[in-house]
PDB file of C-alpha atoms in Angstrom:
ATOM      1  CA  MET A 248      97.299 128.060 127.651  1.00 64.00           C
ATOM      2  CA  ASP A 249      94.666 125.253 128.171  1.00 70.00           C
ATOM      3  CA  ARG A 250      94.721 121.701 126.773  1.00 77.00           C
ATOM      4  CA  ALA A 251      92.262 122.635 123.983  1.00 72.00           C
ATOM      5  CA  SER A 252      94.373 125.469 122.930  1.00 77.00           C
ATOM      6  CA  GLN A 253      97.580 123.401 122.894  1.00 82.00           C
ATOM      7  CA  ALA A 254      95.846 120.665 120.861  1.00 81.00           C
ATOM      8  CA  ALA A 255      94.794 123.472 118.388  1.00 78.00           C
ATOM      9  CA  LEU A 256      98.492 124.617 118.085  1.00 84.00           C
ATOM     10  CA  ALA A 257      99.620 121.226 117.655  1.00 87.00           C
ATOM     11  CA  SER A 258      97.083 120.770 114.730  1.00 84.00           C
ATOM     12  CA  ILE A 259      98.800 123.782 112.840  1.00 88.00           C
ATOM     13  CA  PHE A 260     102.187 122.043 112.593  1.00 90.00           C
ATOM     14  CA  VAL A 261     100.834 118.510 111.846  1.00 90.00           C
ATOM     15  CA  GLY A 262      98.754 120.347 108.814  1.00 87.00           C
ATOM     16  CA  ALA A 263     101.840 122.026 107.780  1.00 91.00           C
ATOM     17  CA  LEU A 264     103.682 118.736 107.743  1.00 92.00           C
ATOM     18  CA  VAL A 265     100.866 116.704 105.973  1.00 90.00           C
ATOM     19  CA  LEU A 266     100.548 119.858 103.473  1.00 90.00           C
ATOM     20  CA  GLY A 267     104.223 119.643 102.491  1.00 91.00           C
ATOM     21  CA  LEU A 268     104.070 115.747 101.986  1.00 92.00           C
ATOM     22  CA  LYS A 269     100.936 115.912  99.889  1.00 90.00           C
ATOM     23  CA  PHE A 270     102.101 118.795  97.616  1.00 90.00           C
ATOM     24  CA  LEU A 271     105.269 116.739  97.090  1.00 91.00           C
ATOM     25  CA  ALA A 272     103.229 113.882  95.964  1.00 89.00           C
ATOM     26  CA  TYR A 273     101.486 116.070  93.344  1.00 86.00           C
ATOM     27  CA  TRP A 274     104.611 117.704  92.368  1.00 89.00           C
ATOM     28  CA  VAL A 275     106.311 114.219  91.459  1.00 87.00           C
ATOM     29  CA  THR A 276     103.150 112.970  89.681  1.00 86.00           C
ATOM     30  CA  GLY A 277     101.404 115.857  88.223  1.00 83.00           C
ATOM     31  CA  SER A 278      97.934 114.131  89.372  1.00 82.00           C
ATOM     32  CA  VAL A 279      94.825 116.381  89.401  1.00 78.00           C
ATOM     33  CA  ALA A 280      93.349 114.079  92.196  1.00 77.00           C
ATOM     34  CA  LEU A 281      96.437 114.581  94.253  1.00 82.00           C
ATOM     35  CA  TYR A 282      96.551 118.137  93.847  1.00 80.00           C
ATOM     36  CA  SER A 283      92.728 118.208  94.978  1.00 75.00           C
ATOM     37  CA  ASP A 284      93.992 116.194  97.829  1.00 77.00           C
ATOM     38  CA  ALA A 285      96.845 118.661  98.715  1.00 83.00           C
ATOM     39  CA  LEU A 286      94.577 121.645  98.372  1.00 76.00           C
ATOM     40  CA  GLU A 287      92.347 120.376 101.085  1.00 72.00           C
ATOM     41  CA  SER A 288      95.324 120.253 103.541  1.00 78.00           C
ATOM     42  CA  ILE A 289      95.953 123.991 102.912  1.00 77.00           C
ATOM     43  CA  ILE A 290      92.596 124.590 104.558  1.00 74.00           C
ATOM     44  CA  ASN A 291      93.426 122.215 107.062  1.00 75.00           C
ATOM     45  CA  VAL A 292      96.390 124.490 108.276  1.00 81.00           C
ATOM     46  CA  VAL A 293      94.170 127.797 107.906  1.00 76.00           C
ATOM     47  CA  ALA A 294      91.424 126.162 109.898  1.00 73.00           C
ATOM     48  CA  ALA A 295      93.419 124.895 112.421  1.00 77.00           C
ATOM     49  CA  GLY A 296      95.077 128.668 112.845  1.00 80.00           C
ATOM     50  CA  ALA A 297      91.324 129.795 113.070  1.00 74.00           C
ATOM     51  CA  ALA A 298      90.472 127.102 115.789  1.00 72.00           C
ATOM     52  CA  PHE A 299      93.482 128.407 117.876  1.00 79.00           C
ATOM     53  CA  ILE A 300      92.635 131.950 117.769  1.00 77.00           C
ATOM     54  CA  ALA A 301      88.776 130.960 118.398  1.00 72.00           C
ATOM     55  CA  LEU A 302      89.528 128.811 121.450  1.00 72.00           C
ATOM     56  CA  ARG A 303      92.017 131.662 123.016  1.00 77.00           C
ATOM     57  CA  VAL A 304      89.141 134.077 122.803  1.00 77.00           C
ATOM     58  CA  SER A 305      86.502 131.424 124.040  1.00 70.00           C
ATOM     59  CA  SER A 306      88.610 130.817 127.010  1.00 71.00           C
ATOM     60  CA  GLN A 307      88.920 134.520 128.240  1.00 77.00           C
ATOM     61  CA  PRO A 308      86.529 135.025 131.413  1.00 77.00           C
ATOM     62  CA  ALA A 309      83.103 136.707 131.277  1.00 75.00           C
ATOM     63  CA  ASP A 310      83.601 140.655 131.446  1.00 77.00           C
ATOM     64  CA  ALA A 311      81.326 143.683 131.646  1.00 81.00           C
ATOM     65  CA  ASN A 312      80.563 143.628 127.638  1.00 82.00           C
ATOM     66  CA  HIS A 313      80.333 139.942 127.544  1.00 77.00           C
ATOM     67  CA  PRO A 314      78.606 138.679 130.734  1.00 75.00           C
ATOM     68  CA  TYR A 315      78.007 135.330 129.509  1.00 73.00           C
ATOM     69  CA  GLY A 316      81.446 134.675 128.387  1.00 73.00           C
ATOM     70  CA  HIS A 317      83.250 134.328 124.844  1.00 71.00           C
ATOM     71  CA  ALA A 318      82.421 130.563 124.340  1.00 70.00           C
ATOM     72  CA  LYS A 319      80.514 131.319 120.896  1.00 71.00           C
ATOM     73  CA  ALA A 320      83.730 132.339 119.418  1.00 72.00           C
ATOM     74  CA  GLU A 321      84.391 128.573 118.757  1.00 67.00           C
ATOM     75  CA  TYR A 322      81.344 128.427 116.517  1.00 72.00           C
ATOM     76  CA  PHE A 323      82.730 131.333 114.361  1.00 73.00           C
ATOM     77  CA  SER A 324      85.725 129.153 113.658  1.00 69.00           C
ATOM     78  CA  ALA A 325      83.743 126.110 112.624  1.00 69.00           C
ATOM     79  CA  VAL A 326      81.754 128.458 110.236  1.00 75.00           C
ATOM     80  CA  PHE A 327      84.689 129.780 108.795  1.00 75.00           C
ATOM     81  CA  GLU A 328      86.420 126.381 108.326  1.00 71.00           C
ATOM     82  CA  GLY A 329      83.187 125.211 106.555  1.00 75.00           C
ATOM     83  CA  LEU A 330      83.194 128.000 104.307  1.00 78.00           C
ATOM     84  CA  LEU A 331      86.990 127.347 103.503  1.00 75.00           C
ATOM     85  CA  VAL A 332      86.148 123.881 102.691  1.00 75.00           C
ATOM     86  CA  VAL A 333      83.617 124.932 100.278  1.00 79.00           C
ATOM     87  CA  LEU A 334      85.974 127.309  98.357  1.00 79.00           C
ATOM     88  CA  ALA A 335      88.410 124.466  98.095  1.00 75.00           C
ATOM     89  CA  ALA A 336      85.833 122.093  96.610  1.00 79.00           C
ATOM     90  CA  LEU A 337      85.168 124.859  93.932  1.00 82.00           C
ATOM     91  CA  SER A 338      88.613 125.116  93.175  1.00 76.00           C
ATOM     92  CA  ILE A 339      89.282 121.435  92.756  1.00 76.00           C
ATOM     93  CA  LEU A 340      86.334 121.307  90.403  1.00 82.00           C
ATOM     94  CA  ARG A 341      87.748 123.923  88.116  1.00 79.00           C
ATOM     95  CA  GLU A 342      91.011 121.845  88.065  1.00 74.00           C
ATOM     96  CA  ALA A 343      89.120 118.955  87.363  1.00 77.00           C
ATOM     97  CA  TYR A 344      87.154 120.434  84.496  1.00 81.00           C
ATOM     98  CA  ALA A 345      90.615 121.418  82.968  1.00 76.00           C
ATOM     99  CA  GLY A 346      91.806 117.861  83.323  1.00 76.00           C
ATOM    100  CA  LEU A 347      88.768 116.285  81.649  1.00 80.00           C
ATOM    101  CA  LEU A 348      89.459 118.710  78.541  1.00 81.00           C
ATOM    102  CA  ASP A 349      93.088 117.640  78.545  1.00 77.00           C
ATOM    103  CA  PRO A 350      93.992 114.698  80.295  1.00 75.00           C
ATOM    104  CA  GLN A 351      97.525 114.399  81.251  1.00 71.00           C
ATOM    105  CA  PRO A 352      99.872 111.128  81.891  1.00 74.00           C
ATOM    106  CA  LEU A 353     101.056 110.463  85.258  1.00 74.00           C
ATOM    107  CA  ASP A 354     104.890 110.932  86.286  1.00 73.00           C
ATOM    108  CA  ALA A 355     106.211 108.409  89.073  1.00 71.00           C
ATOM    109  CA  PRO A 356     102.808 107.392  90.276  1.00 75.00           C
ATOM    110  CA  ALA A 357     104.477 104.746  92.711  1.00 82.00           C
ATOM    111  CA  LEU A 358     106.675 107.576  94.688  1.00 87.00           C
ATOM    112  CA  GLY A 359     103.753 110.005  94.827  1.00 84.00           C
ATOM    113  CA  LEU A 360     101.440 107.426  96.104  1.00 85.00           C
ATOM    114  CA  ALA A 361     103.720 106.180  98.696  1.00 90.00           C
ATOM    115  CA  ILE A 362     104.401 110.009  99.829  1.00 91.00           C
ATOM    116  CA  ASN A 363     100.609 110.615  99.894  1.00 87.00           C
ATOM    117  CA  GLY A 364      99.930 107.242 101.844  1.00 89.00           C
ATOM    118  CA  VAL A 365     102.322 108.490 104.744  1.00 93.00           C
ATOM    119  CA  ALA A 366     100.596 111.946 105.053  1.00 91.00           C
ATOM    120  CA  SER A 367      97.206 110.258 105.136  1.00 89.00           C
ATOM    121  CA  ALA A 368      98.447 107.797 107.956  1.00 92.00           C
ATOM    122  CA  ILE A 369      99.667 110.726 109.973  1.00 93.00           C
ATOM    123  CA  ASN A 370      96.410 112.622 109.335  1.00 89.00           C
ATOM    124  CA  ALA A 371      94.205 109.544 110.230  1.00 91.00           C
ATOM    125  CA  VAL A 372      96.024 109.348 113.728  1.00 93.00           C
ATOM    126  CA  TRP A 373      95.722 113.087 114.396  1.00 91.00           C
ATOM    127  CA  GLY A 374      92.096 113.274 113.200  1.00 88.00           C
ATOM    128  CA  TRP A 375      90.916 110.606 115.709  1.00 91.00           C
ATOM    129  CA  THR A 376      92.912 112.414 118.543  1.00 90.00           C
ATOM    130  CA  LEU A 377      91.463 115.822 117.788  1.00 87.00           C
ATOM    131  CA  LEU A 378      87.890 114.386 117.602  1.00 87.00           C
ATOM    132  CA  ARG A 379      88.369 112.555 121.012  1.00 87.00           C
ATOM    133  CA  TRP A 380      89.998 115.557 122.802  1.00 85.00           C
ATOM    134  CA  GLY A 381      87.281 117.743 121.250  1.00 82.00           C
ATOM    135  CA  ARG A 382      84.384 115.702 122.569  1.00 80.00           C
ATOM    136  CA  SER A 383      86.065 115.237 126.066  1.00 81.00           C
ATOM    137  CA  LEU A 384      86.983 119.097 126.368  1.00 77.00           C
ATOM    138  CA  ARG A 385      83.440 120.122 124.837  1.00 70.00           C
ATOM    139  CA  ALA A 386      85.270 122.171 122.211  1.00 73.00           C
ATOM    140  CA  PRO A 387      83.363 122.640 118.932  1.00 68.00           C
ATOM    141  CA  ALA A 388      86.387 124.084 117.030  1.00 67.00           C
ATOM    142  CA  LEU A 389      88.433 121.222 117.868  1.00 78.00           C
ATOM    143  CA  VAL A 390      85.467 118.744 116.885  1.00 79.00           C
ATOM    144  CA  ALA A 391      85.023 120.575 113.548  1.00 73.00           C
ATOM    145  CA  ASP A 392      88.771 120.510 112.932  1.00 76.00           C
ATOM    146  CA  GLY A 393      88.983 116.544 113.809  1.00 83.00           C
ATOM    147  CA  ARG A 394      85.973 115.991 111.343  1.00 79.00           C
ATOM    148  CA  HIS A 395      87.470 117.951 108.832  1.00 73.00           C
ATOM    149  CA  VAL A 396      91.055 116.128 108.976  1.00 82.00           C
ATOM    150  CA  LEU A 397      89.083 112.595 109.107  1.00 83.00           C
ATOM    151  CA  THR A 398      87.271 113.833 106.069  1.00 76.00           C
ATOM    152  CA  ASP A 399      90.563 114.552 104.236  1.00 76.00           C
ATOM    153  CA  VAL A 400      91.785 110.918 105.380  1.00 84.00           C
ATOM    154  CA  TYR A 401      88.700 109.328 103.675  1.00 76.00           C
ATOM    155  CA  THR A 402      89.050 111.386 100.584  1.00 73.00           C
ATOM    156  CA  SER A 403      92.876 110.560 100.433  1.00 80.00           C
ATOM    157  CA  GLY A 404      92.160 106.836 100.435  1.00 80.00           C
ATOM    158  CA  GLY A 405      89.624 107.217  97.394  1.00 75.00           C
ATOM    159  CA  VAL A 406      92.547 109.319  95.789  1.00 77.00           C
ATOM    160  CA  LEU A 407      95.135 106.544  96.336  1.00 81.00           C
ATOM    161  CA  VAL A 408      93.004 103.985  94.960  1.00 79.00           C
ATOM    162  CA  GLY A 409      91.771 106.014  92.013  1.00 77.00           C
ATOM    163  CA  VAL A 410      95.426 107.129  91.181  1.00 80.00           C
ATOM    164  CA  GLY A 411      96.578 103.628  91.568  1.00 83.00           C
ATOM    165  CA  LEU A 412      93.980 102.514  88.823  1.00 81.00           C
ATOM    166  CA  VAL A 413      95.206 105.342  86.627  1.00 80.00           C
ATOM    167  CA  ALA A 414      98.627 104.045  87.008  1.00 79.00           C
ATOM    168  CA  VAL A 415      97.724 100.259  86.273  1.00 82.00           C
ATOM    169  CA  THR A 416      95.082 100.861  83.384  1.00 81.00           C
ATOM    170  CA  GLY A 417      96.384 103.912  81.831  1.00 79.00           C
ATOM    171  CA  TRP A 418      93.177 105.548  81.611  1.00 82.00           C
ATOM    172  CA  GLN A 419      94.101 109.175  82.256  1.00 79.00           C
ATOM    173  CA  ILE A 420      90.556 110.230  82.362  1.00 81.00           C
ATOM    174  CA  LEU A 421      89.971 108.503  85.652  1.00 80.00           C
ATOM    175  CA  ASP A 422      92.348 111.289  87.306  1.00 78.00           C
ATOM    176  CA  PRO A 423      90.105 114.491  86.852  1.00 80.00           C
ATOM    177  CA  ILE A 424      87.087 112.454  87.271  1.00 84.00           C
ATOM    178  CA  LEU A 425      88.216 111.313  90.802  1.00 77.00           C
ATOM    179  CA  ALA A 426      89.376 114.763  91.674  1.00 76.00           C
ATOM    180  CA  ALA A 427      85.667 115.979  90.784  1.00 82.00           C
ATOM    181  CA  ILE A 428      84.025 113.082  93.136  1.00 81.00           C
ATOM    182  CA  VAL A 429      86.421 114.301  95.946  1.00 75.00           C
ATOM    183  CA  ALA A 430      85.354 117.984  95.410  1.00 79.00           C
ATOM    184  CA  LEU A 431      81.782 116.819  95.675  1.00 83.00           C
ATOM    185  CA  ASN A 432      82.549 114.994  99.147  1.00 75.00           C
ATOM    186  CA  ILE A 433      84.322 117.914 100.321  1.00 75.00           C
ATOM    187  CA  LEU A 434      81.364 120.031  99.646  1.00 81.00           C
ATOM    188  CA  TRP A 435      79.105 117.902 101.635  1.00 80.00           C
ATOM    189  CA  SER A 436      81.715 117.947 104.667  1.00 72.00           C
ATOM    190  CA  GLY A 437      81.487 121.805 104.360  1.00 75.00           C
ATOM    191  CA  TYR A 438      77.804 121.848 104.463  1.00 79.00           C
ATOM    192  CA  VAL A 439      77.689 119.594 107.513  1.00 75.00           C
ATOM    193  CA  MET A 440      80.201 121.858 109.373  1.00 71.00           C
ATOM    194  CA  VAL A 441      78.464 125.029 108.594  1.00 77.00           C
ATOM    195  CA  ARG A 442      74.830 123.569 109.473  1.00 77.00           C
ATOM    196  CA  ASP A 443      76.127 122.341 113.053  1.00 71.00           C
ATOM    197  CA  SER A 444      77.920 125.472 113.977  1.00 72.00           C
ATOM    198  CA  VAL A 445      74.883 127.701 112.979  1.00 73.00           C
ATOM    199  CA  GLY A 446      72.755 125.500 115.415  1.00 69.00           C
ATOM    200  CA  GLY A 447      75.204 126.604 118.281  1.00 69.00           C
ATOM    201  CA  LEU A 448      75.063 130.185 117.089  1.00 70.00           C
ATOM    202  CA  MET A 449      71.215 130.068 117.084  1.00 72.00           C
ATOM    203  CA  ASP A 450      71.007 128.800 120.614  1.00 74.00           C
ATOM    204  CA  GLU A 451      70.218 125.227 119.630  1.00 78.00           C
ATOM    205  CA  ALA A 452      68.989 123.119 122.345  1.00 84.00           C
ATOM    206  CA  VAL A 453      70.728 120.355 123.945  1.00 87.00           C
ATOM    207  CA  PRO A 454      70.048 116.868 122.521  1.00 87.00           C
ATOM    208  CA  PRO A 455      66.855 114.792 123.509  1.00 91.00           C
ATOM    209  CA  GLU A 456      68.944 112.234 125.589  1.00 92.00           C
ATOM    210  CA  THR A 457      70.631 115.053 127.567  1.00 91.00           C
ATOM    211  CA  MET A 458      67.292 116.819 128.079  1.00 93.00           C
ATOM    212  CA  ALA A 459      65.939 113.595 129.706  1.00 93.00           C
ATOM    213  CA  ARG A 460      69.180 113.526 132.004  1.00 93.00           C
ATOM    214  CA  ILE A 461      68.214 117.227 133.130  1.00 95.00           C
ATOM    215  CA  ARG A 462      64.681 116.305 133.825  1.00 94.00           C
ATOM    216  CA  GLU A 463      65.542 113.219 135.767  1.00 93.00           C
ATOM    217  CA  ALA A 464      68.261 115.050 138.035  1.00 93.00           C
ATOM    218  CA  ILE A 465      65.559 117.729 138.767  1.00 94.00           C
ATOM    219  CA  ALA A 466      63.002 115.257 139.653  1.00 93.00           C
ATOM    220  CA  ARG A 467      65.532 113.025 141.659  1.00 92.00           C
ATOM    221  CA  THR A 468      66.933 115.713 143.752  1.00 93.00           C
ATOM    222  CA  GLY A 469      64.231 118.300 144.082  1.00 92.00           C
ATOM    223  CA  GLY A 470      62.263 116.830 147.108  1.00 91.00           C
ATOM    224  CA  GLY A 471      60.385 119.544 149.004  1.00 92.00           C
ATOM    225  CA  ALA A 472      59.315 121.139 145.691  1.00 94.00           C
ATOM    226  CA  LEU A 473      56.164 120.556 143.683  1.00 93.00           C
ATOM    227  CA  GLU A 474      57.330 120.998 140.057  1.00 93.00           C
ATOM    228  CA  ALA A 475      59.753 122.267 137.518  1.00 94.00           C
ATOM    229  CA  HIS A 476      58.309 123.909 134.192  1.00 94.00           C
ATOM    230  CA  ASP A 477      59.582 125.970 131.394  1.00 93.00           C
ATOM    231  CA  VAL A 478      62.968 124.004 131.195  1.00 94.00           C
ATOM    232  CA  ARG A 479      65.057 125.662 128.669  1.00 93.00           C
ATOM    233  CA  THR A 480      68.792 124.560 127.631  1.00 93.00           C
ATOM    234  CA  ARG A 481      71.214 126.038 125.038  1.00 87.00           C
ATOM    235  CA  HIS A 482      74.776 125.454 124.039  1.00 77.00           C
ATOM    236  CA  ALA A 483      77.772 128.223 123.884  1.00 73.00           C
ATOM    237  CA  GLY A 484      80.983 126.332 123.162  1.00 67.00           C
ATOM    238  CA  ARG A 485      81.789 124.161 126.036  1.00 70.00           C
ATOM    239  CA  LEU A 486      79.154 125.664 128.185  1.00 79.00           C
ATOM    240  CA  THR A 487      75.687 124.461 128.694  1.00 88.00           C
ATOM    241  CA  PHE A 488      72.936 126.817 130.036  1.00 91.00           C
ATOM    242  CA  ILE A 489      70.146 125.453 131.642  1.00 95.00           C
ATOM    243  CA  ASP A 490      67.095 127.743 133.036  1.00 94.00           C
ATOM    244  CA  PHE A 491      63.738 126.593 134.553  1.00 96.00           C
ATOM    245  CA  HIS A 492      61.031 127.691 137.158  1.00 96.00           C
ATOM    246  CA  LEU A 493      60.688 125.625 140.334  1.00 95.00           C
ATOM    247  CA  VAL A 494      57.401 125.767 142.070  1.00 95.00           C
ATOM    248  CA  VAL A 495      57.511 125.260 145.759  1.00 94.00           C
ATOM    249  CA  PRO A 496      54.864 125.492 148.586  1.00 93.00           C
ATOM    250  CA  GLY A 497      53.760 128.805 149.505  1.00 88.00           C
ATOM    251  CA  THR A 498      54.627 128.420 153.144  1.00 91.00           C
ATOM    252  CA  MET A 499      58.205 127.275 152.395  1.00 93.00           C
ATOM    253  CA  SER A 500      60.939 129.748 153.693  1.00 93.00           C
ATOM    254  CA  VAL A 501      63.466 131.343 151.231  1.00 94.00           C
ATOM    255  CA  SER A 502      66.190 129.414 153.005  1.00 94.00           C
ATOM    256  CA  GLU A 503      64.514 125.928 152.328  1.00 94.00           C
ATOM    257  CA  ALA A 504      63.784 127.004 148.770  1.00 94.00           C
ATOM    258  CA  HIS A 505      67.625 127.966 148.545  1.00 95.00           C
ATOM    259  CA  ASP A 506      68.705 124.521 149.717  1.00 95.00           C
ATOM    260  CA  ILE A 507      66.691 122.601 146.984  1.00 95.00           C
ATOM    261  CA  CYS A 508      68.146 124.951 144.427  1.00 95.00           C
ATOM    262  CA  ASP A 509      71.591 124.291 145.780  1.00 95.00           C
ATOM    263  CA  ARG A 510      70.899 120.586 145.612  1.00 94.00           C
ATOM    264  CA  ILE A 511      69.665 120.538 142.102  1.00 95.00           C
ATOM    265  CA  GLU A 512      72.403 122.658 140.771  1.00 95.00           C
ATOM    266  CA  ALA A 513      75.150 120.500 142.278  1.00 94.00           C
ATOM    267  CA  THR A 514      73.417 117.335 140.775  1.00 94.00           C
ATOM    268  CA  LEU A 515      73.291 119.067 137.410  1.00 94.00           C
ATOM    269  CA  LYS A 516      76.779 120.094 137.281  1.00 93.00           C
ATOM    270  CA  GLN A 517      77.979 116.621 138.266  1.00 92.00           C
ATOM    271  CA  ASP A 518      75.686 114.952 135.730  1.00 90.00           C
ATOM    272  CA  ILE A 519      75.852 117.416 132.895  1.00 89.00           C
ATOM    273  CA  GLY A 520      79.269 118.816 133.260  1.00 83.00           C
ATOM    274  CA  ALA A 521      81.231 121.216 135.394  1.00 75.00           C
ATOM    275  CA  ASP A 522      80.890 123.883 132.673  1.00 79.00           C
ATOM    276  CA  THR A 523      77.008 124.062 133.345  1.00 89.00           C
ATOM    277  CA  ILE A 524      75.545 127.571 134.171  1.00 90.00           C
ATOM    278  CA  ILE A 525      72.043 127.005 135.921  1.00 94.00           C
ATOM    279  CA  SER A 526      69.485 129.690 136.454  1.00 94.00           C
ATOM    280  CA  ILE A 527      66.376 128.634 138.630  1.00 96.00           C
ATOM    281  CA  HIS A 528      63.525 131.059 139.232  1.00 96.00           C
ATOM    282  CA  VAL A 529      61.482 130.016 142.546  1.00 95.00           C
ATOM    283  CA  GLU A 530      57.771 130.413 142.353  1.00 94.00           C
ATOM    284  CA  PRO A 531      54.757 129.901 144.622  1.00 93.00           C
ATOM    285  CA  GLU A 532      52.401 127.090 144.537  1.00 91.00           C
ATOM    286  CA  GLU A 533      49.650 129.174 142.738  1.00 90.00           C
ATOM    287  CA  LYS A 534      52.092 129.554 139.915  1.00 89.00           C
ATOM    288  CA  ALA A 535      51.963 125.780 139.279  1.00 88.00           C
ATOM    289  CA  LYS A 536      51.381 124.634 135.623  1.00 89.00           C
ATOM    290  CA  HIS A 537      50.872 120.925 136.304  1.00 85.00           C
ATOM    291  CA  ALA A 538      53.237 120.320 133.457  1.00 83.00           C
ATOM    292  CA  GLY A 539      56.991 119.912 132.986  1.00 84.00           C
ATOM    293  CA  VAL A 540      59.096 117.894 135.528  1.00 88.00           C
ATOM    294  CA  ALA A 541      56.676 116.697 138.545  1.00 85.00           C
ATOM    295  CA  ILE A 542      58.225 116.328 142.103  1.00 83.00           C
ATOM    296  CA  ALA A 543      56.249 114.514 144.610  1.00 61.00           C
ATOM    297  CA  ARG A 544      55.390 116.490 147.612  1.00 57.00           C
ATOM    298  CA  ASN A 545      56.348 113.446 149.816  1.00 45.00           C
ATOM    299  CA  ARG A 546      59.604 112.649 148.055  1.00 46.00           C
ATOM    300  CA  PRO A 547      62.384 112.483 150.588  1.00 43.00           C
ATOM    301  CA  ARG A 548      65.063 115.116 150.211  1.00 43.00           C
ATOM    302  CA  GLN A 549      68.163 113.611 148.717  1.00 43.00           C
ATOM    303  CA  THR A 550      71.509 114.968 149.172  1.00 41.00           C
ATOM    304  CA  ALA A 551      73.423 115.677 145.929  1.00 43.00           C
ATOM    305  CA  PRO A 552      76.968 114.565 145.613  1.00 43.00           C
ATOM    306  CA  GLU A 553      79.561 117.170 146.613  1.00 42.00           C
ATOM    307  CA  ALA A 554      81.186 118.758 143.696  1.00 39.00           C
ATOM    308  CA  SER A 555      84.848 117.871 143.362  1.00 39.00           C
ATOM    309  CA  GLU A 556      87.050 120.847 144.266  1.00 39.00           C
ATOM    310  CA  THR A 557      89.029 122.358 141.171  1.00 33.00           C
TER     311      THR A 557
END
């Protein structure tokens, strides 16, 4: 089991612990706002399970039916999690509406707030850990899970303040109002998750700063070639796909052109990541478009740093 899958599995157990604590806080207080906070934790557990399955599927090697691998499975997990978040928000809005019609006093608010505070502290530590691991491992499922957990932390903070105000002021109507605000915030979080994941499913290009690094690497190590054009990129989970046309002098041998391609590929894998899949189409000089990445004819050929062995 790889590190990303281990993190997703651990997230299930952490989510279950936090879920139990938050429902205990709701049970001792009867607060609609604390109920909304506990309901979101159910989504955390379910989403962590979906992320674990997606990561296990995405780690499978390419096969005859999936020659480009299974990395996009992670995006389905993130979309699924976003949809669950939206459903949770709608359920909270329903409970908030009932609370507005018939506000109820809180029972043992101090104990409930203390229990919820412990759960939120656990979530804060785990959310930042997931986000850091997800980015370093380039695992969209972990990043989505980490963002969701951190969103839960932010809303929990607001809930703690709001329920504290209800206990101090006795304004019972604040409880369902706060729950409704939490629901709207969760709706926005779900929208962002779905939007980002759909971008991956639609073969969204790499960010502009990454594209600039790709173009610079080609120009820096492509000595001997003339230009590179039609540079295209896309993401698929932890994989980055790069393809472009490389124009070389018509008199250049196949072996020389192949050496240039090898240097460029080694540099891109070092600069962009080892999980980079590169396709280069070599073309003769008459195919030049005089656009894209210019490579001076007299540029000295640079040797790309050797890729580290795995």
